[in-house]
Coordinates of C-alpha atoms in Angstrom, one line a residue:
X15 CA -14.7 22.8 46.3
X16 CA -18.5 21.4 44.6
X17 CA -18.0 23.8 41.6
X18 CA -14.3 22.6 40.9
X19 CA -15.5 19.2 41.4
X20 CA -18.0 19.4 38.7
X21 CA -15.6 21.8 36.6
X22 CA -13.1 18.9 36.4
X23 CA -15.7 16.2 35.9
X24 CA -17.0 18.2 32.7
X25 CA -13.4 18.6 31.4
X26 CA -12.7 15.1 31.7
X27 CA -16.1 13.6 30.1
X28 CA -16.4 15.9 27.5
X29 CA -14.0 14.0 24.7
X30 CA -16.4 11.3 25.5
X31 CA -19.4 12.9 24.8
X32 CA -17.7 13.9 21.4
X33 CA -16.9 10.5 20.9
X34 CA -20.6 8.8 21.2
X35 CA -22.1 11.6 19.4
X36 CA -19.4 11.9 16.6
X37 CA -19.6 7.8 15.9
X38 CA -22.7 7.4 16.9
X39 CA -24.6 9.7 14.5
X40 CA -21.3 10.9 12.6
X41 CA -22.8 9.6 9.6
X42 CA -25.7 12.4 9.7
X43 CA -24.1 15.0 11.0
X44 CA -21.1 15.0 8.3
X45 CA -19.0 17.9 9.1
X46 CA -20.4 18.8 11.9
X47 CA -18.8 16.0 13.8
X48 CA -15.4 17.7 13.4
X49 CA -16.7 20.8 14.6
X50 CA -18.4 19.5 17.4
X51 CA -15.3 17.3 18.5
X52 CA -13.3 20.4 18.5
X53 CA -15.9 22.6 20.4
X54 CA -15.7 19.8 23.3
X55 CA -12.1 19.8 23.5
X56 CA -12.2 23.8 23.6
X57 CA -14.4 23.6 26.4
X58 CA -12.1 20.2 28.1
X59 CA -8.7 22.8 27.2
X60 CA -10.8 25.7 28.9
X61 CA -11.5 24.1 32.4
X62 CA -8.2 22.0 32.5
X63 CA -6.5 25.7 32.7
X64 CA -9.1 27.1 34.9
X65 CA -7.8 24.1 37.2
X66 CA -4.1 24.1 36.8
X67 CA -5.0 28.1 37.9
X68 CA -7.6 27.3 40.7
X69 CA -4.4 24.8 42.4
X70 CA -1.5 26.8 41.6
X71 CA -3.4 30.0 43.3
X72 CA -4.1 27.9 46.3
X73 CA -7.8 27.9 45.7
X74 CA -8.5 24.2 45.6
X75 CA -6.8 21.3 47.7
X76 CA -6.2 18.1 46.6
X77 CA -9.1 15.9 46.6
X78 CA -10.9 13.0 45.0
X79 CA -14.6 13.3 42.8
X80 CA -16.8 10.3 43.2
X81 CA -18.3 9.6 40.0
X82 CA -20.1 6.1 40.4
X83 CA -19.7 2.5 42.4
X84 CA -17.1 0.3 40.0
X85 CA -16.3 -3.3 41.3
X86 CA -17.2 -4.8 44.5
X87 CA -16.9 -8.5 45.2
X88 CA -14.9 -10.6 47.8
X89 CA -13.7 -8.0 49.3
X90 CA -12.1 -6.2 46.7
X91 CA -12.9 -2.7 46.1
X92 CA -12.6 -0.6 43.2
X93 CA -15.0 2.8 42.7
X94 CA -14.6 5.2 39.4
X95 CA -13.5 8.1 41.1
X96 CA -11.2 11.5 39.4
X97 CA -8.0 12.1 41.9
X98 CA -7.8 16.0 41.6
X99 CA -4.4 17.0 42.4
X100 CA -1.2 18.8 40.6
X101 CA 0.2 16.0 39.3
X102 CA -3.0 15.0 37.4
X103 CA -4.5 18.1 36.7
X104 CA -1.1 19.3 34.9
X105 CA -1.2 16.6 32.1
X106 CA -5.4 17.5 32.2
X107 CA -4.2 20.7 31.2
X108 CA -1.4 19.3 29.2
X109 CA -3.5 16.7 26.9
X110 CA -6.7 18.7 26.6
X111 CA -4.6 21.6 25.0
X112 CA -2.3 19.5 22.7
X113 CA -5.7 17.5 21.7
X114 CA -7.6 20.8 20.6
X115 CA -4.8 21.9 18.4
X116 CA -4.6 18.3 16.8
X117 CA -8.3 18.2 16.2
X118 CA -8.5 22.3 14.8
X119 CA -5.6 21.0 12.7
X120 CA -7.3 18.0 11.1
X121 CA -10.2 19.6 10.5
X122 CA -7.9 21.3 7.6
X123 CA -5.5 18.5 6.9
X124 CA -8.2 15.5 6.7
X125 CA -10.4 18.0 4.3
X126 CA -9.7 15.8 1.1
X127 CA -9.9 12.5 3.4
X128 CA -12.3 10.0 1.0
X129 CA -12.9 7.5 4.2
X130 CA -15.3 8.7 7.1
X131 CA -14.0 11.9 8.5
X132 CA -16.5 11.5 11.4
X133 CA -14.8 8.2 12.2
X134 CA -11.3 10.2 12.6
X135 CA -12.6 12.4 14.8
X136 CA -14.6 9.8 17.3
X137 CA -11.2 8.0 17.6
X138 CA -9.2 11.4 18.5
X139 CA -12.1 12.0 20.7
X140 CA -11.7 8.4 22.1
X141 CA -8.3 8.8 22.2
X142 CA -8.1 11.5 24.6
X143 CA -10.8 10.5 27.0
X144 CA -9.0 7.2 27.7
X145 CA -5.7 9.3 28.2
X146 CA -7.7 11.6 31.1
X147 CA -9.2 8.4 32.8
X148 CA -5.4 7.2 33.0
X149 CA -3.9 10.1 34.6
X150 CA -7.2 11.3 36.2
X151 CA -7.3 7.7 38.0
X152 CA -7.8 7.2 41.6
X153 CA -6.8 3.2 41.6
X154 CA -4.7 1.3 39.5
X155 CA -7.6 -0.5 37.8
X156 CA -8.7 2.3 36.8
X157 CA -5.6 3.6 35.4
X158 CA -5.2 0.1 33.4
X159 CA -8.6 1.3 31.9
X160 CA -7.5 4.3 30.5
X161 CA -4.5 2.7 29.7
X162 CA -5.9 0.2 27.6
X163 CA -8.1 2.6 25.9
X164 CA -5.5 4.4 24.8
X165 CA -3.6 1.4 23.5
X166 CA -7.0 0.7 21.8
X167 CA -7.7 3.6 20.2
X168 CA -4.2 3.8 18.9
X169 CA -4.7 0.4 16.9
X170 CA -8.6 2.2 15.6
X171 CA -6.2 5.3 14.6
X172 CA -3.0 4.0 13.1
X173 CA -5.4 1.8 11.4
X174 CA -7.8 4.4 10.1
X175 CA -6.8 3.7 6.5
X176 CA -7.8 0.5 6.9
X177 CA -7.6 -0.5 2.8
X178 CA -4.0 0.0 3.0
X179 CA -1.9 -3.3 4.6
X180 CA 1.0 -1.4 6.0
X181 CA -0.9 0.5 7.9
X182 CA -3.2 -2.7 9.3
X183 CA 0.1 -4.3 9.8
X184 CA 1.4 -1.5 12.1
X185 CA -1.9 -1.2 14.1
X186 CA -1.7 -5.0 14.9
X187 CA 1.9 -4.6 15.9
X188 CA 1.1 -1.7 18.3
X189 CA -1.5 -3.9 19.8
X190 CA 0.2 -6.9 20.5
X191 CA 3.8 -5.4 21.6
X192 CA 1.9 -3.3 24.1
X193 CA 0.0 -6.7 25.5
X194 CA 3.1 -8.1 26.1
X195 CA 4.1 -5.3 28.4
X196 CA 0.7 -5.4 29.6
X197 CA 0.7 -8.8 30.8
X198 CA 3.8 -7.8 33.1
X199 CA 2.3 -4.5 34.5
X200 CA -1.3 -6.4 35.0
X201 CA 0.9 -9.2 37.2
X202 CA 2.5 -5.8 39.0
X203 CA -0.8 -4.8 39.6
X204 CA -2.2 -8.1 41.2
X205 CA 1.0 -8.6 43.3
X206 CA 0.7 -4.9 45.0
X207 CA -3.4 -6.1 45.8
X208 CA -2.2 -9.6 47.3
X209 CA -0.2 -8.3 49.0
X210 CA -0.3 -4.8 49.8
X211 CA -4.1 -5.2 49.9
X212 CA -5.6 -2.7 48.0
X213 CA -5.3 -0.8 44.0
X214 CA -6.1 2.5 45.6
X215 CA -3.7 5.1 45.2
X216 CA -3.9 6.0 48.9
X217 CA -4.0 3.1 50.5
X218 CA -0.8 1.5 48.9
X219 CA 1.1 4.7 49.6
X220 CA 0.3 4.5 53.2
X221 CA 1.1 0.6 53.6
X222 CA 4.2 0.5 51.9
X223 CA 6.2 1.3 54.4
X224 CA 5.0 -1.5 56.4
X225 CA 6.4 -3.9 53.2
X226 CA 9.4 -2.3 53.0
X227 CA 11.3 -5.6 54.3
X228 CA 8.9 -8.1 52.9
X229 CA 10.4 -10.7 50.3
X230 CA 8.9 -12.5 47.0
X231 CA 9.7 -16.1 46.1
X232 CA 10.1 -16.6 42.6
X233 CA 13.6 -17.9 40.9
X234 CA 15.3 -17.1 44.2
X235 CA 13.9 -14.3 47.3
X236 CA 13.8 -10.6 46.0
X237 CA 12.9 -7.8 47.8
X238 CA 8.9 -7.2 47.4
X239 CA 8.9 -3.9 46.4
X240 CA 12.2 -4.5 43.6
X241 CA 9.6 -6.9 42.1
X242 CA 6.7 -4.8 41.7
X243 CA 8.5 -1.6 40.9
X244 CA 10.3 -3.7 37.8
X245 CA 6.6 -5.3 36.7
X246 CA 5.4 -2.1 36.2
X247 CA 8.6 -0.2 34.8
X248 CA 8.3 -3.1 32.1
X249 CA 4.5 -2.4 31.5
X250 CA 5.4 1.6 31.3
X251 CA 8.3 0.3 28.8
X252 CA 6.1 -0.6 26.3
X253 CA 3.7 2.0 26.6
X254 CA 6.2 4.5 26.3
X255 CA 8.5 2.6 23.3
X256 CA 11.7 2.0 25.3
X257 CA 14.5 -0.5 24.4
X258 CA 13.6 -4.1 23.7
X259 CA 9.3 -3.1 23.1
X260 CA 10.2 0.3 20.9
X261 CA 9.3 -1.5 17.9
X262 CA 6.1 -0.7 17.9
X263 CA 6.3 3.3 17.6
X264 CA 8.1 4.5 14.3
X265 CA 5.9 2.0 12.6
X266 CA 2.9 3.9 13.9
X267 CA 3.5 6.5 11.1
X268 CA 1.8 5.2 9.1
X269 CA -1.1 6.7 10.6
X270 CA -2.5 10.4 9.5
X271 CA 0.1 13.0 10.8
X272 CA -2.3 14.2 13.5
X273 CA -2.4 11.1 14.9
X274 CA 1.2 10.6 15.2
X275 CA 1.6 14.3 16.6
X276 CA -1.3 13.0 19.6
X277 CA 0.9 9.6 20.2
X278 CA 4.1 11.1 20.5
X279 CA 3.3 14.5 21.9
X280 CA 0.2 14.6 24.8
X281 CA -1.2 10.4 24.8
X282 CA 0.1 7.0 25.4
X283 CA 3.7 7.6 24.9
X284 CA 4.0 9.4 27.9
X285 CA 1.6 7.6 30.1
X286 CA 4.2 4.9 30.8
X287 CA 6.5 8.1 32.5
X288 CA 3.5 9.3 34.2
X289 CA 2.7 5.6 35.6
X290 CA 6.1 5.3 37.2
X291 CA 5.9 9.6 38.8
X292 CA 2.3 8.7 40.1
X293 CA 3.5 5.2 41.8
X294 CA 6.9 7.5 43.1
X295 CA 6.5 6.2 46.6
X296 CA 7.4 2.8 45.5
X297 CA 9.7 3.4 43.1
X298 CA 12.0 6.0 45.9
X299 CA 11.8 2.1 47.8
X300 CA 13.5 0.2 44.8
X301 CA 16.9 1.6 44.0
X302 CA 17.6 -1.6 42.0
X303 CA 14.7 -1.3 39.8
X304 CA 15.7 2.7 39.2
X305 CA 19.5 1.7 38.2
X306 CA 17.2 -0.2 35.7
X307 CA 15.4 2.6 34.8
X308 CA 18.3 5.0 34.1
X309 CA 20.2 1.9 32.3
X310 CA 17.1 1.5 29.8
X311 CA 16.6 5.3 29.3
X312 CA 20.0 6.5 28.7
X313 CA 20.6 3.3 26.3
X314 CA 17.2 4.4 24.8
X315 CA 18.3 8.1 24.1
X316 CA 21.3 6.7 22.7
X317 CA 19.9 3.9 20.5
X318 CA 17.2 6.5 18.6
X319 CA 19.2 9.2 17.7
X320 CA 22.1 7.1 16.2
X321 CA 18.7 5.4 14.0
X322 CA 17.3 9.2 13.3
X323 CA 20.8 9.9 12.1
X324 CA 20.1 8.1 8.5
X325 CA 16.3 7.6 8.2
X326 CA 15.2 9.2 5.2
X327 CA 11.6 9.8 6.1
X328 CA 10.2 12.7 7.5
X329 CA 8.2 11.1 10.3
X330 CA 10.2 8.2 11.1
X331 CA 13.2 10.6 11.9
X332 CA 10.9 12.6 14.1
X333 CA 9.4 9.6 15.8
X334 CA 13.1 8.4 16.7
X335 CA 13.3 11.9 18.7
X336 CA 10.1 11.0 20.7
X337 CA 12.1 7.7 21.6
X338 CA 15.2 9.5 22.9
X339 CA 13.0 12.2 24.4
X340 CA 11.6 9.5 26.5
X341 CA 14.5 8.0 27.4
X342 CA 15.7 11.3 29.5
X343 CA 12.0 11.5 31.2
X344 CA 13.3 8.1 32.2
X345 CA 16.5 8.7 33.4
X346 CA 14.9 11.7 35.6
X347 CA 12.7 9.0 36.9
X348 CA 15.7 6.9 38.0
X349 CA 17.6 9.3 39.7
X350 CA 14.3 10.6 41.5
X351 CA 14.2 13.8 39.7
X352 CA 10.3 13.0 39.2
X353 CA 9.5 16.5 38.9
X354 CA 11.9 17.4 36.1
X355 CA 10.8 14.1 34.5
X356 CA 6.9 15.6 34.2
X357 CA 9.0 19.2 33.5
X358 CA 10.4 17.5 30.5
X359 CA 7.0 15.6 29.3
X360 CA 5.0 19.4 29.4
X361 CA 7.5 21.2 27.3
X362 CA 7.9 17.9 24.8
X363 CA 4.3 17.7 24.2
X364 CA 4.4 21.4 22.9
X365 CA 7.3 20.6 20.8
X366 CA 7.2 17.4 19.3
X367 CA 3.5 18.3 18.5
X368 CA 5.0 21.6 16.6
X369 CA 7.5 19.0 14.6
X370 CA 4.7 16.5 13.8
X371 CA 2.0 18.9 12.6
X372 CA 4.7 20.8 10.9
X373 CA 6.0 18.1 9.2
X374 CA 2.3 17.4 8.0
X375 CA 2.2 20.5 6.7
X376 CA 5.3 19.7 4.3
X377 CA 3.7 16.6 3.5
X378 CA 0.8 18.0 2.7
X379 CA 2.8 20.8 0.5
X380 CA 4.8 18.0 -1.2
X381 CA 1.7 15.9 -2.2
X382 CA 2.0 13.6 0.2
X383 CA 5.3 12.7 0.0
X384 CA 7.8 11.7 3.0
X385 CA 10.7 11.0 1.8
X386 CA 13.0 14.0 2.6
X387 CA 15.4 13.1 -0.1
X388 CA 13.1 14.1 -2.9
X389 CA 12.4 17.2 -1.2
X390 CA 14.8 20.8 -1.0
X391 CA 14.8 24.2 -1.3
X392 CA 11.0 24.3 0.1
X393 CA 11.7 27.0 2.6
X394 CA 10.8 30.1 -0.3
X395 CA 7.9 27.9 -0.9
X396 CA 6.6 27.0 2.5
X397 CA 8.0 29.8 4.9
X398 CA 5.8 30.0 7.8
X399 CA 6.1 26.2 8.4
X400 CA 10.0 26.6 7.5
X401 CA 9.6 29.1 10.8
X402 CA 7.9 26.6 13.0
X403 CA 9.9 23.9 12.0
X404 CA 13.4 26.3 13.1
X405 CA 11.2 27.0 16.3
X406 CA 10.7 23.4 17.5
X407 CA 14.1 21.9 16.6
X408 CA 15.6 24.9 18.4
X409 CA 13.1 22.9 20.7
X410 CA 14.3 19.8 21.0
X411 CA 17.9 20.4 20.5
X412 CA 17.9 22.0 23.8
X413 CA 19.2 25.4 22.5
X414 CA 18.7 28.3 24.7
X415 CA 16.2 30.2 25.8
X416 CA 13.8 27.4 24.2
X417 CA 11.6 25.0 25.6
X418 CA 13.6 22.1 25.4
X419 CA 16.4 23.7 27.1
X420 CA 14.9 23.9 30.5
X421 CA 13.7 20.8 30.7
X422 CA 16.5 19.1 29.0
X423 CA 19.2 20.4 30.9
X424 CA 17.5 19.9 34.4
X425 CA 17.2 16.1 33.8
X426 CA 21.2 15.9 32.9
X427 CA 22.1 18.5 35.5
X428 CA 20.0 16.0 38.0
X429 CA 21.6 12.7 36.7
X430 CA 25.3 14.2 37.0
X431 CA 24.2 15.4 40.6
X432 CA 22.8 12.3 41.5
X433 CA 26.6 11.5 42.5
X434 CA 25.7 7.6 41.1
X435 CA 27.4 5.5 38.8
X436 CA 24.1 4.7 36.8
X437 CA 23.8 8.5 37.5
X438 CA 26.8 9.5 35.0
X439 CA 25.9 6.7 32.4
X440 CA 22.7 8.5 32.1
X441 CA 24.5 12.3 32.1
X442 CA 26.7 10.5 29.7
X443 CA 24.3 8.9 27.4
X444 CA 21.8 12.7 27.5
X445 CA 24.9 14.5 26.3
X446 CA 25.6 12.2 23.3
X447 CA 22.5 12.2 22.5
X448 CA 21.9 15.9 22.4
X449 CA 24.8 16.5 20.0
X450 CA 22.8 13.6 17.6
X451 CA 19.0 15.3 18.3
X452 CA 20.9 18.3 16.9
X453 CA 22.4 16.7 14.4
X454 CA 19.5 14.7 12.7
X455 CA 17.3 17.5 13.5
X456 CA 19.0 20.4 11.4
X457 CA 19.8 17.2 9.0
X458 CA 15.6 17.3 8.7
X459 CA 15.7 20.9 8.1
X460 CA 18.7 21.4 5.3
X461 CA 17.5 18.4 3.5
X462 CA 13.7 19.6 3.5
X463 CA 14.1 23.4 3.2
X464 CA 17.9 24.2 1.9
X465 CA 20.1 23.2 -1.5
X466 CA 18.5 22.6 -4.3
X467 CA 15.0 20.7 -5.0
X468 CA 15.3 17.6 -5.5
X469 CA 12.3 16.9 -7.4
X470 CA 10.8 19.4 -9.6
X471 CA 7.9 18.5 -9.4
X472 CA 7.1 17.9 -6.1
X473 CA 9.1 21.7 -5.8
X474 CA 6.6 23.7 -8.0
X475 CA 3.5 22.1 -6.8
X476 CA 4.4 23.0 -3.5
X477 CA 2.2 25.6 -1.2
X478 CA 1.4 26.4 2.4
X479 CA -1.1 24.9 4.5
X480 CA -5.0 26.5 5.4
X481 CA -5.5 28.4 8.0
X482 CA -7.0 25.7 10.4
X483 CA -3.0 23.8 10.1
X484 CA -1.0 27.2 10.6
X485 CA -3.3 28.4 13.9
X486 CA -2.1 25.6 15.7
X487 CA 1.3 25.8 14.7
X488 CA 1.3 29.1 15.7
X489 CA 0.2 28.7 18.9
X490 CA 2.5 25.3 19.5
X491 CA 5.2 27.7 18.6
X492 CA 5.0 30.3 21.4
X493 CA 4.6 27.1 23.7
X494 CA 7.9 26.1 22.5
X495 CA 9.6 29.2 23.1
X496 CA 7.8 30.4 26.4
X497 CA 6.9 27.0 28.2
X498 CA 10.2 26.1 29.3
X499 CA 11.3 29.5 31.4
X500 CA 7.6 30.1 32.4
X501 CA 7.1 26.7 34.0
X502 CA 10.6 26.2 35.3
X503 CA 9.9 28.0 38.7
X504 CA 7.2 26.2 39.4
X505 CA 8.2 22.4 37.9
X506 CA 11.8 22.5 39.3
X507 CA 12.9 25.6 40.7
X508 CA 12.4 27.4 43.7
X509 CA 8.3 26.8 43.9
X510 CA 8.1 23.5 43.0
X511 CA 7.5 22.0 46.5
X512 CA 4.1 23.7 46.8
X513 CA 3.7 23.6 43.5
X514 CA 3.3 19.8 43.5
X515 CA 1.7 19.8 46.9
X516 CA 2.4 16.3 47.7
X517 CA 1.8 14.9 44.7
X518 CA 5.0 13.8 43.6
X519 CA 7.0 11.9 46.9
X520 CA 10.7 11.8 47.9
X521 CA 11.7 10.1 50.5
X522 CA 13.5 11.9 53.4
X523 CA 17.7 12.8 52.5
X524 CA 16.6 12.2 48.8
X525 CA 17.4 16.2 47.9
X526 CA 18.3 15.8 43.8
X527 CA 15.6 18.6 43.0
X528 CA 17.6 20.8 46.0
X529 CA 21.0 20.0 44.7
X530 CA 20.2 21.4 41.3
X531 CA 21.2 24.7 41.9
X532 CA 24.6 23.7 42.8
X533 CA 25.2 22.2 39.9
X534 CA 28.4 23.1 38.4
X535 CA 28.5 25.6 35.3
X536 CA 31.2 23.4 33.4
X537 CA 29.1 20.4 33.3
X538 CA 25.6 22.5 33.3
X539 CA 27.0 23.8 29.7
X540 CA 27.9 20.5 27.9
X541 CA 24.5 20.1 26.9
X542 CA 24.3 23.4 25.5
X543 CA 27.5 22.8 23.7
X544 CA 26.5 19.4 22.4
X545 CA 23.8 20.7 20.8
X546 CA 25.9 23.6 19.0
X547 CA 28.3 21.1 17.8
X548 CA 25.6 19.0 16.7
X549 CA 23.9 22.1 14.5
X550 CA 27.9 22.9 13.1
X551 CA 28.4 19.3 12.0
X552 CA 25.0 19.0 10.4
X553 CA 25.4 22.9 8.3
X554 CA 29.2 21.2 7.4
X555 CA 27.7 17.6 6.1
X556 CA 24.3 18.9 4.2
X557 CA 25.3 22.7 3.2
X558 CA 28.8 23.6 3.4
X559 CA 30.0 19.9 2.0
X560 CA 27.6 17.9 0.8
X561 CA 29.0 14.7 -0.3
X562 CA 30.2 13.9 3.2
X563 CA 27.6 12.1 4.0
X564 CA 27.8 9.9 1.2
X565 CA 31.1 9.6 1.4
X566 CA 30.6 7.9 4.9
X567 CA 27.7 6.0 3.9
X568 CA 29.9 4.1 1.5
X569 CA 33.1 3.9 3.4
X570 CA 31.2 2.8 6.7
X571 CA 28.5 0.9 4.5
X572 CA 28.1 -2.4 7.6
X573 CA 27.8 0.6 10.2
X574 CA 25.3 2.5 7.8
X575 CA 23.2 -0.3 6.9
X576 CA 23.1 -1.2 11.1
X577 CA 21.8 2.2 11.3
X578 CA 19.2 2.1 8.8
X579 CA 17.9 -1.0 9.7
X580 CA 17.3 0.2 13.3
X581 CA 20.0 -2.2 14.7
X582 CA 18.5 -5.2 13.3
X583 CA 15.6 -4.9 15.9
X584 CA 12.8 -6.4 13.8
X585 CA 14.5 -8.7 11.9
X586 CA 15.7 -10.6 15.1
X587 CA 12.4 -10.2 16.6
X588 CA 11.1 -12.0 13.1
X589 CA 13.4 -15.2 13.4
X590 CA 13.2 -15.6 16.9
X591 CA 9.4 -14.8 18.0
X592 CA 7.7 -14.5 14.9
X593 CA 8.4 -17.4 12.4
X594 CA 8.5 -20.2 15.4
X595 CA 5.5 -18.3 16.4
X596 CA 3.9 -18.5 12.7
X597 CA 5.2 -22.5 12.7
X598 CA 3.6 -23.4 15.9
X599 CA 0.5 -22.1 14.9
X600 CA 0.3 -23.6 11.2
X601 CA 1.1 -26.9 13.2
X602 CA -1.5 -26.9 15.3
X603 CA -4.2 -25.5 13.0
X604 CA -3.2 -27.9 10.0
X605 CA -2.1 -31.0 12.5
X606 CA -4.3 -30.5 15.0
X607 CA -6.9 -28.5 14.4
X608 CA -8.1 -29.7 10.8
X609 CA -5.9 -32.9 11.5
X610 CA -7.7 -34.0 14.2
X611 CA -10.3 -32.5 15.6
X612 CA -11.7 -31.5 12.4
X613 CA -10.9 -34.8 10.6
X614 CA -13.3 -36.9 13.3
X615 CA -16.3 -35.4 12.5
X616 CA -15.6 -35.0 8.9
X617 CA -14.5 -38.7 8.8
X618 CA -17.7 -39.8 10.3
X619 CA -19.9 -37.5 8.2
X620 CA -18.2 -39.0 4.6
X621 CA -18.6 -42.5 6.2
X622 CA -22.0 -41.9 6.4
X623 CA -22.7 -40.2 3.2
X624 CA -21.1 -42.9 1.6
X625 CA -23.3 -45.6 3.0
X626 CA -25.8 -43.9 2.2
X627 CA -25.1 -43.7 -1.3
X628 CA -24.8 -47.3 -1.3
X629 CA -28.2 -47.6 0.3
X630 CA -29.9 -45.4 -2.0
X631 CA -28.6 -47.9 -4.7
X632 CA -31.1 -50.5 -3.6
X633 CA -34.0 -48.6 -4.0
X634 CA -34.1 -49.2 -7.5
X635 CA -38.8 -48.3 -7.7
X636 CA -39.0 -51.8 -9.3
X637 CA -42.2 -53.8 -7.4
X638 CA -40.3 -57.2 -9.4
X639 CA -37.1 -56.5 -7.7
X640 CA -38.8 -55.5 -4.2
X641 CA -40.7 -58.9 -4.5
X642 CA -37.4 -60.7 -5.4
X643 CA -35.4 -59.3 -2.4
X644 CA -38.2 -60.4 -0.2
X645 CA -38.3 -63.7 -1.5
X646 CA -34.6 -64.3 -0.7
X647 CA -35.2 -62.7 2.5
X648 CA -37.5 -65.4 3.6
X649 CA -35.7 -68.4 2.0
X650 CA -32.4 -67.2 4.0
X651 CA -34.8 -66.8 7.3
X652 CA -36.5 -70.3 6.5
X653 CA -33.5 -72.2 6.1
X654 CA -31.9 -70.6 9.2
X655 CA -34.4 -71.8 11.5
X656 CA -34.3 -75.4 9.6
X657 CA -30.7 -75.6 10.6
X658 CA -31.2 -74.4 14.0
X659 CA -33.9 -77.1 15.0

C-alpha cells in the first residue's frame, strides 16, 4: 500500500517538477527543457497506468494519501491529500497519457517557433499538474485550487503568442467567462461548509442523508441540496463550455494547436463533468437540478453541432464538436448514468486529441492556413494525416466499432431508458446531434482532403509532418479504434460495479446502468443510422453535388448568417454586458476618478504652484526694493498703532 501511495504521489507531482525546472531554468536549458518535461510526463503516464492495473487486479484499495497540512483556522480544516480511488486513478491515467502525446507532438510542432519554447512546455506541464490536482483532490477546496490552476494555465497557453491581439483577447475572454461561473461554484462550496459542516468529500457524503429535507431561503424557499447542486453545476457549465457560458471555447483556438488538443481532450473542459460525477451522491438527491443538467446538455449538443455545420476554420469546426460531446456527457449525468459519462469522457479524449493534432498536421502542411475553403485535394500529399482524420471522424460520429460508438450510444440508451420526459428530450437532441456531427465531420474531410485544390500554392507546398508529430497520431488512432471495445465491459458493462468500487454513487432503485442491457434494438440503432445518414448527406453536398451548400446558403441566408455568427451570442453579450460595463467603467474613470478623486489634490497642487509663482516675482534681488518694502511695512504698522490708540 505504501509503495502504491508513493508511486501515485510521484505520478501527480512529476509535471510540477517539470514546470519548475522548465519555467525557472528553461533559458539555460534551451531545447533540453522540452525533453525534460516530456520525460517527466513519460514517468507520470507509466506510473498512472500501473495504478489503474493495480486497482483493476484488486491489489490496491481506495485510499487517501496525506501530503501536507494546509488550512486549520477557527474550526475549519482542509488538509492536502490525494484521493486514490478508481475515479481519480482512471482520469489521471487518461490525462497523463494524452498530455504525454501532446508534449511529444509539440516538440515537432513548435520546432520553428521564434518565441521561447521553454515557456510553452513549462505552461503545458503546469496545465497537466493543475488538472491532476483537481482530479486527485480529497476536498472541494483542494479541487478549487486545481480548478483555478487549469484556468490560469489556459490563460497563459491561449495567450502564448502575446504579440497577437486576437490571442490576448481570447485568453482574457476565457479567463473572465470562467471567473463568472467560478463565483457560483465558490458560493456552492461555502454553502456546503456552512450547512454540512465540511469541505471533505467523505464528510460531505456522510452528512447528505441528514439534510435531505433542509431548505434554503433566498427569493423563496428551496431544497438545500437542489440549491447546492445547481450552484456547482453552474460552475461546471463555465469550465465545460455549456450553453450561455460556452463563448470562450471557440476563441481558445487562437493558441497553438497542441494547446487546443490538451484543453479539449484531457484537461479543463472535462473538469466540469468530473466535478458532477465526483459529487454524484449529492446530484442524485437533486432531481430538479438533474433535469436542468439534461436540458442544458442536450441543448448545448444541438446548438454546437448547428454552428459547426458552417464554420470555415478547421480548428473551430472541431472545437464546436467538443461542445457537443460535452453536452452528451452532461446528459448522462442528468439521467444518473455517471459511468457512461466517464466512459465518453475517456474515449473522447483519444479521438478529440487525434482530430486536433491531425488538424495541426494539416495546418503545418499548408503553411499555417486554417481556412478549409482554401484547401482541397490534400489526401495525396499527406496520406497518413488523412487516415488519422478518418479514424478520428469515425470515432466522433459513433460508427461501429470505433470508440465513440460504444460510449455515445451508452449515453443515448441511458437517456431513453430513463423513462423521463427530460431524458427523452436528451435522447432526441442527441440523435439529431449525431446526424449533424457526422455531417460536419465529413464536410471537413471532403473540403480539406478531396476535390480539386483551391489554392495551388498551398497544395504544391504541402508535406507530411515529422515523426515527432506523426507518432502521437498513430498512438491516438489506436486508442480511437480500441478504447471503446476494451473499456466498455469495465466502464458500463457487467463488470462496472466492481470496477468503480464505490467511487461513483447511485441511490437504491436508480438502476439505469442495469437497464441498458434491455434497450430495444431499434432504439439502440437510431444513433448509428443518424451517423451514417450524416455521412451520406455530406457526400451528396460536398462531393456528388458541391453546388448544394452554396445554393442553400443563398436561399436560406438569414439562417446561414444566424449559424455562421454562432446564434449571435457574442453580439448579444457585447450589447447587454460588455458595452454597458465599458460605459460605466469610463464614467467612473473620467467622472469619478479623474474628475473628483484626482481633481482635488491636483487642484490644490495647482493652487500652491500658482501662489508660489506669484511670490517668486516679489523676490527681485534688489536691495533698494527690499528697503522700500520694509519702509512701507513700517509706515503701515505705525499708522495701525496710532489709529488703534
